[in-house]
Tab-separated table of C-alpha atoms in Angstrom:
chain	number	residue	atom	x	y	z
G	6	MET	CA	-13.579	19.560	20.047
G	7	LYS	CA	-13.996	15.851	19.316
G	8	PRO	CA	-15.240	14.169	16.128
G	9	THR	CA	-18.850	13.012	16.428
G	10	PHE	CA	-20.398	9.711	15.368
G	11	LEU	CA	-24.110	9.081	14.927
G	12	VAL	CA	-24.688	5.315	14.847
G	13	ILE	CA	-27.961	4.077	13.345
G	14	GLY	CA	-28.833	0.379	13.538
G	15	THR	CA	-31.277	-1.239	11.141
G	16	ASP	CA	-32.442	-4.527	9.731
G	17	HIS	CA	-31.733	-5.122	6.055
G	18	PHE	CA	-34.516	-3.645	3.926
G	19	SER	CA	-33.807	-5.856	0.901
G	20	ASN	CA	-34.019	-9.054	2.999
G	21	GLN	CA	-30.705	-10.261	1.579
G	22	ASP	CA	-29.220	-13.554	2.774
G	23	ASN	CA	-26.079	-12.347	4.517
G	24	GLY	CA	-25.665	-15.161	7.022
G	25	ASN	CA	-27.698	-13.597	9.849
G	26	MET	CA	-29.318	-16.143	12.131
G	27	PHE	CA	-32.442	-14.005	12.496
G	28	THR	CA	-33.787	-11.503	9.969
G	29	SER	CA	-37.159	-9.799	9.909
G	30	LYS	CA	-39.055	-9.162	6.685
G	31	THR	CA	-39.261	-5.599	5.410
G	32	GLU	CA	-41.437	-5.833	2.329
G	33	GLY	CA	-42.823	-2.962	0.307
G	34	ILE	CA	-39.963	-0.511	0.785
G	35	LEU	CA	-40.556	0.917	-2.704
G	36	THR	CA	-44.257	1.632	-2.149
G	37	ASP	CA	-45.376	5.254	-1.896
G	38	LYS	CA	-46.119	4.872	1.825
G	39	ARG	CA	-42.656	3.583	2.684
G	40	GLN	CA	-40.933	6.046	0.357
G	41	ASN	CA	-42.652	8.914	2.171
G	42	GLU	CA	-41.521	7.452	5.491
G	43	ILE	CA	-37.930	7.182	4.248
G	44	SER	CA	-38.060	10.809	3.092
G	45	TYR	CA	-39.059	11.782	6.624
G	46	ILE	CA	-36.222	9.716	8.127
G	47	VAL	CA	-33.693	11.277	5.745
G	48	ASP	CA	-34.982	14.747	6.663
G	49	CYS	CA	-34.513	13.929	10.359
G	50	LEU	CA	-30.990	12.608	9.857
G	51	GLU	CA	-30.018	15.612	7.735
G	52	ILE	CA	-30.227	17.675	10.926
G	53	PHE	CA	-27.098	15.838	12.121
G	54	LYS	CA	-25.206	17.515	9.229
G	55	PRO	CA	-22.928	14.570	8.440
G	56	THR	CA	-19.572	15.243	6.821
G	57	LYS	CA	-19.288	11.551	5.904
G	58	ILE	CA	-21.630	8.554	5.713
G	59	ALA	CA	-20.253	5.089	6.551
G	60	LEU	CA	-22.054	2.054	5.162
G	61	GLU	CA	-22.064	-1.718	5.669
G	62	VAL	CA	-20.245	-2.440	2.426
G	63	LEU	CA	-16.945	-4.295	2.071
G	64	ILE	CA	-14.163	-1.740	2.026
G	65	GLU	CA	-12.723	-3.199	-1.174
G	66	ALA	CA	-16.059	-2.539	-2.924
G	67	GLU	CA	-16.005	1.206	-2.243
G	68	GLU	CA	-15.108	2.198	-5.806
G	69	GLU	CA	-18.067	0.284	-7.243
G	70	LEU	CA	-20.304	1.653	-4.480
G	71	ASN	CA	-19.415	5.206	-5.433
G	72	GLN	CA	-19.853	4.551	-9.123
G	73	ASP	CA	-23.458	3.723	-8.259
G	74	TYR	CA	-23.727	6.762	-5.996
G	75	ILE	CA	-22.416	9.127	-8.671
G	76	ALA	CA	-24.808	7.581	-11.200
G	77	TYR	CA	-27.649	8.136	-8.721
G	78	GLN	CA	-26.672	11.783	-8.285
G	79	THR	CA	-26.928	12.306	-12.029
G	80	GLY	CA	-30.204	10.410	-12.402
G	81	HIS	CA	-28.721	7.296	-14.016
G	82	PHE	CA	-29.168	4.792	-11.174
G	83	SER	CA	-32.419	3.433	-9.752
G	84	LEU	CA	-32.289	2.830	-6.024
G	85	SER	CA	-32.950	-0.712	-4.827
G	86	SER	CA	-34.805	-1.402	-1.586
G	87	ASN	CA	-31.477	-1.837	0.261
G	88	GLU	CA	-31.024	0.571	3.177
G	89	ILE	CA	-27.607	1.502	1.762
G	90	HIS	CA	-29.453	3.084	-1.156
G	91	GLN	CA	-32.669	4.180	0.518
G	92	ILE	CA	-31.062	5.930	3.484
G	93	GLY	CA	-27.343	6.086	2.692
G	94	PHE	CA	-27.481	7.380	-0.882
G	95	ARG	CA	-30.506	9.618	-0.354
G	96	LEU	CA	-29.042	11.238	2.738
G	97	ALA	CA	-25.615	11.709	1.140
G	98	LYS	CA	-27.165	13.433	-1.872
G	99	LYS	CA	-29.354	15.633	0.320
G	100	CYS	CA	-26.247	16.679	2.265
G	101	ASN	CA	-24.285	17.348	-0.952
G	102	LEU	CA	-21.596	14.783	-0.123
G	103	GLY	CA	-19.264	13.867	-2.950
G	104	LYS	CA	-18.995	10.210	-1.939
G	105	VAL	CA	-20.074	7.561	0.548
G	106	ASN	CA	-17.734	5.351	2.547
G	107	ALA	CA	-17.497	1.549	2.728
G	108	VAL	CA	-16.204	0.343	6.099
G	109	ASP	CA	-17.088	-3.349	6.366
G	110	TRP	CA	-14.824	-6.393	6.667
G	111	ASN	CA	-16.100	-9.932	6.214
G	112	ASP	CA	-13.276	-12.030	4.722
G	113	ASP	CA	-12.634	-15.744	4.518
G	114	GLN	CA	-15.742	-16.972	6.283
G	115	ASP	CA	-17.773	-20.012	5.290
G	116	GLY	CA	-20.770	-18.809	7.247
G	117	ILE	CA	-22.014	-19.372	10.764
G	118	PRO	CA	-21.070	-22.768	12.248
G	119	ASP	CA	-23.867	-25.301	12.735
G	120	PHE	CA	-24.483	-24.268	16.325
G	121	ARG	CA	-27.573	-26.460	16.693
G	122	LYS	CA	-25.610	-29.624	15.909
G	123	LEU	CA	-22.754	-28.499	18.121
G	124	ALA	CA	-25.227	-27.885	20.948
G	125	GLU	CA	-26.785	-31.329	20.453
G	126	ASP	CA	-23.383	-33.013	20.440
G	127	ASN	CA	-22.391	-31.284	23.687
G	128	ASN	CA	-25.723	-31.568	25.571
G	129	GLN	CA	-26.234	-27.817	25.322
G	130	LEU	CA	-29.591	-27.645	23.586
G	131	ASN	CA	-30.913	-25.520	26.452
G	132	ILE	CA	-28.491	-22.763	25.409
G	133	PHE	CA	-29.445	-23.027	21.743
G	134	ASN	CA	-33.144	-23.057	22.636
G	135	ASP	CA	-32.650	-19.783	24.535
G	136	ILE	CA	-30.999	-18.292	21.455
G	137	GLU	CA	-33.874	-19.384	19.215
G	138	LYS	CA	-36.387	-17.929	21.661
G	139	ILE	CA	-34.634	-14.556	21.555
G	140	GLY	CA	-34.572	-14.726	17.754
G	141	GLN	CA	-38.249	-15.604	17.441
G	142	GLU	CA	-39.230	-12.770	19.771
G	143	PHE	CA	-37.004	-10.406	17.783
G	144	ILE	CA	-38.684	-11.307	14.483
G	145	MET	CA	-42.195	-11.012	15.936
G	146	GLN	CA	-41.594	-7.652	17.633
G	147	SER	CA	-39.675	-6.274	14.660
G	148	LYS	CA	-42.610	-7.096	12.402
G	149	GLN	CA	-45.022	-5.338	14.744
G	150	HIS	CA	-42.975	-2.131	14.761
G	151	TYR	CA	-42.458	-2.265	10.991
G	152	GLN	CA	-46.226	-2.306	10.503
G	153	VAL	CA	-46.512	0.973	12.445
G	154	SER	CA	-43.874	2.946	10.523
G	155	LEU	CA	-40.241	2.840	9.442
G	156	LYS	CA	-39.429	5.435	12.090
G	157	GLU	CA	-40.845	3.196	14.818
G	158	PHE	CA	-39.052	0.216	13.263
G	159	LEU	CA	-35.672	1.965	13.422
G	160	LEU	CA	-36.249	3.386	16.899
G	161	TRP	CA	-37.101	-0.101	18.166
G	162	HIS	CA	-33.920	-1.563	16.675
G	163	ASN	CA	-31.917	1.157	18.415
G	164	GLU	CA	-33.429	0.809	21.890
G	165	GLU	CA	-30.869	-0.098	24.547
G	166	GLU	CA	-32.820	-3.189	25.618
G	167	ASN	CA	-32.922	-4.576	22.092
G	168	ILE	CA	-29.260	-3.802	21.484
G	169	ALA	CA	-28.477	-5.777	24.650
G	170	LYS	CA	-30.650	-8.703	23.522
G	171	GLY	CA	-28.848	-8.779	20.200
G	172	HIS	CA	-25.511	-9.040	21.967
G	173	GLU	CA	-26.880	-11.662	24.364
G	174	VAL	CA	-27.178	-14.028	21.384
G	175	TYR	CA	-23.431	-13.828	20.746
G	176	MET	CA	-22.611	-14.321	24.419
G	177	LYS	CA	-24.702	-17.491	24.454
G	178	LEU	CA	-23.171	-18.712	21.171
G	179	ALA	CA	-19.756	-18.328	22.805
G	180	LEU	CA	-20.728	-20.972	25.380
G	181	ILE	CA	-21.417	-23.697	22.809
G	182	GLY	CA	-18.722	-26.322	22.453
G	183	SER	CA	-16.618	-28.555	24.634
G	184	GLY	CA	-13.580	-27.809	26.740
G	185	SER	CA	-11.321	-29.257	24.064
G	186	ASN	CA	-13.255	-27.691	21.174
G	187	SER	CA	-14.599	-24.300	22.233
G	188	VAL	CA	-15.892	-23.509	18.752
G	189	GLY	CA	-18.485	-21.004	19.972
G	190	ALA	CA	-15.966	-18.927	21.894
G	191	ALA	CA	-13.466	-19.153	19.026
G	192	TRP	CA	-16.015	-18.031	16.420
G	193	THR	CA	-17.312	-15.191	18.595
G	194	ALA	CA	-13.808	-13.895	19.320
G	195	ASN	CA	-12.025	-14.617	16.054
G	196	TYR	CA	-14.860	-13.614	13.743
G	197	TRP	CA	-17.533	-11.506	15.434
G	198	TYR	CA	-15.387	-9.411	17.766
G	199	TYR	CA	-12.586	-9.210	15.213
G	200	ARG	CA	-14.970	-8.060	12.470
G	201	ASN	CA	-16.432	-5.308	14.614
G	202	MET	CA	-13.013	-4.175	15.798
G	203	LEU	CA	-11.921	-3.803	12.172
G	204	ILE	CA	-15.119	-1.867	11.380
G	205	PHE	CA	-14.297	0.417	14.321
G	206	LYS	CA	-10.768	0.914	12.967
G	207	ASN	CA	-12.131	1.679	9.490
G	208	LEU	CA	-14.491	4.253	10.999
G	209	VAL	CA	-11.676	5.957	12.851
G	210	ASN	CA	-9.623	6.041	9.646
G	211	LEU	CA	-12.306	8.276	8.080
G	212	ILE	CA	-11.483	11.129	10.437
G	213	ASN	CA	-9.540	14.028	8.977
G	214	SER	CA	-10.372	16.728	11.519
G	215	PRO	CA	-11.994	17.148	14.949
G	216	GLU	CA	-14.993	18.687	13.177
G	217	GLU	CA	-15.953	15.440	11.433
G	218	ARG	CA	-19.559	14.328	11.886
G	219	ILE	CA	-19.818	10.751	10.665
G	220	LEU	CA	-23.134	8.938	10.314
G	221	VAL	CA	-22.830	5.154	10.525
G	222	LEU	CA	-25.613	2.965	9.086
G	223	TYR	CA	-25.234	-0.689	10.078
G	224	GLY	CA	-27.117	-3.861	10.891
G	225	SER	CA	-28.429	-3.514	14.435
G	226	GLY	CA	-26.625	-6.657	15.601
G	227	HIS	CA	-23.386	-4.671	15.388
G	228	LEU	CA	-24.601	-1.834	17.611
G	229	HIS	CA	-23.477	-3.140	20.994
G	230	LEU	CA	-19.849	-3.559	19.981
G	231	LEU	CA	-19.577	-0.513	17.719
G	232	LEU	CA	-21.055	1.755	20.380
G	233	GLN	CA	-18.848	0.145	23.027
G	234	PHE	CA	-15.675	0.617	21.012
G	235	LEU	CA	-16.482	4.200	20.025
G	236	LYS	CA	-17.500	5.247	23.543
G	237	GLU	CA	-14.749	3.426	25.416
G	238	SER	CA	-12.053	4.919	23.220
G	239	ARG	CA	-13.066	8.272	24.770
G	240	LEU	CA	-11.960	9.921	21.571
G	241	PHE	CA	-15.382	10.834	20.187
G	242	ASN	CA	-18.813	12.203	20.876
G	243	VAL	CA	-21.323	9.433	20.180
G	244	GLU	CA	-24.974	10.061	19.319
G	245	VAL	CA	-27.824	7.619	18.681
G	246	ALA	CA	-30.998	7.297	16.606
G	247	SER	CA	-33.373	8.667	19.242
G	248	ASP	CA	-31.453	11.971	19.221
G	249	TYR	CA	-32.820	12.627	15.709
G	250	LEU	CA	-35.759	10.329	14.886
G	251	ARG	CA	-38.624	12.062	16.665
């Protein structure tokens, strides 16, 4: 028997500014319509029977995260529109979990480099224009699926084609820069790949037995690397959103 991971990618429901180059708008999460849709999603994910839930929260903030979760369990915390609360907390409570788990790393970063200026300086605007085109299409299509339902919105974010497009952005960013100053490749390797490798390590550290069933809720831009690392380790069973959101 191997531990099992279910990895769910999403956009950020509270539209927080977390440095993403492209973010779609998810307004009205707290309306009755969206709350009913979230209840359905939580019911679907409950079928996975998670033993732990891993969230995109800095690992050093786990104590504060669980203070909020415990307060929510006792009726003393009002959920924000953030997916950590709306899906993470609600699912954990429904599954009678005593805590939720923070697994993110994002230290010592001043934000994304000014890739447009770097592209201009190195006659690489064609690469940056391709990136912007992908981003604009992402925002437009994400909005269309969000208008249908939250289930369709999440399924779209977790489609293989869209996961690949998300990773394509980082591969193109890696090309920006000169031979003597390969800032795009350095940022992609030293920040993006490194961050996701540490998230992977933090996920693995949650395992206490081969019967673990860990649900991972993360920004969909991370899906390509997290799924790659989990699958290529050959240590785990790996499931995806479409296995449960039907």
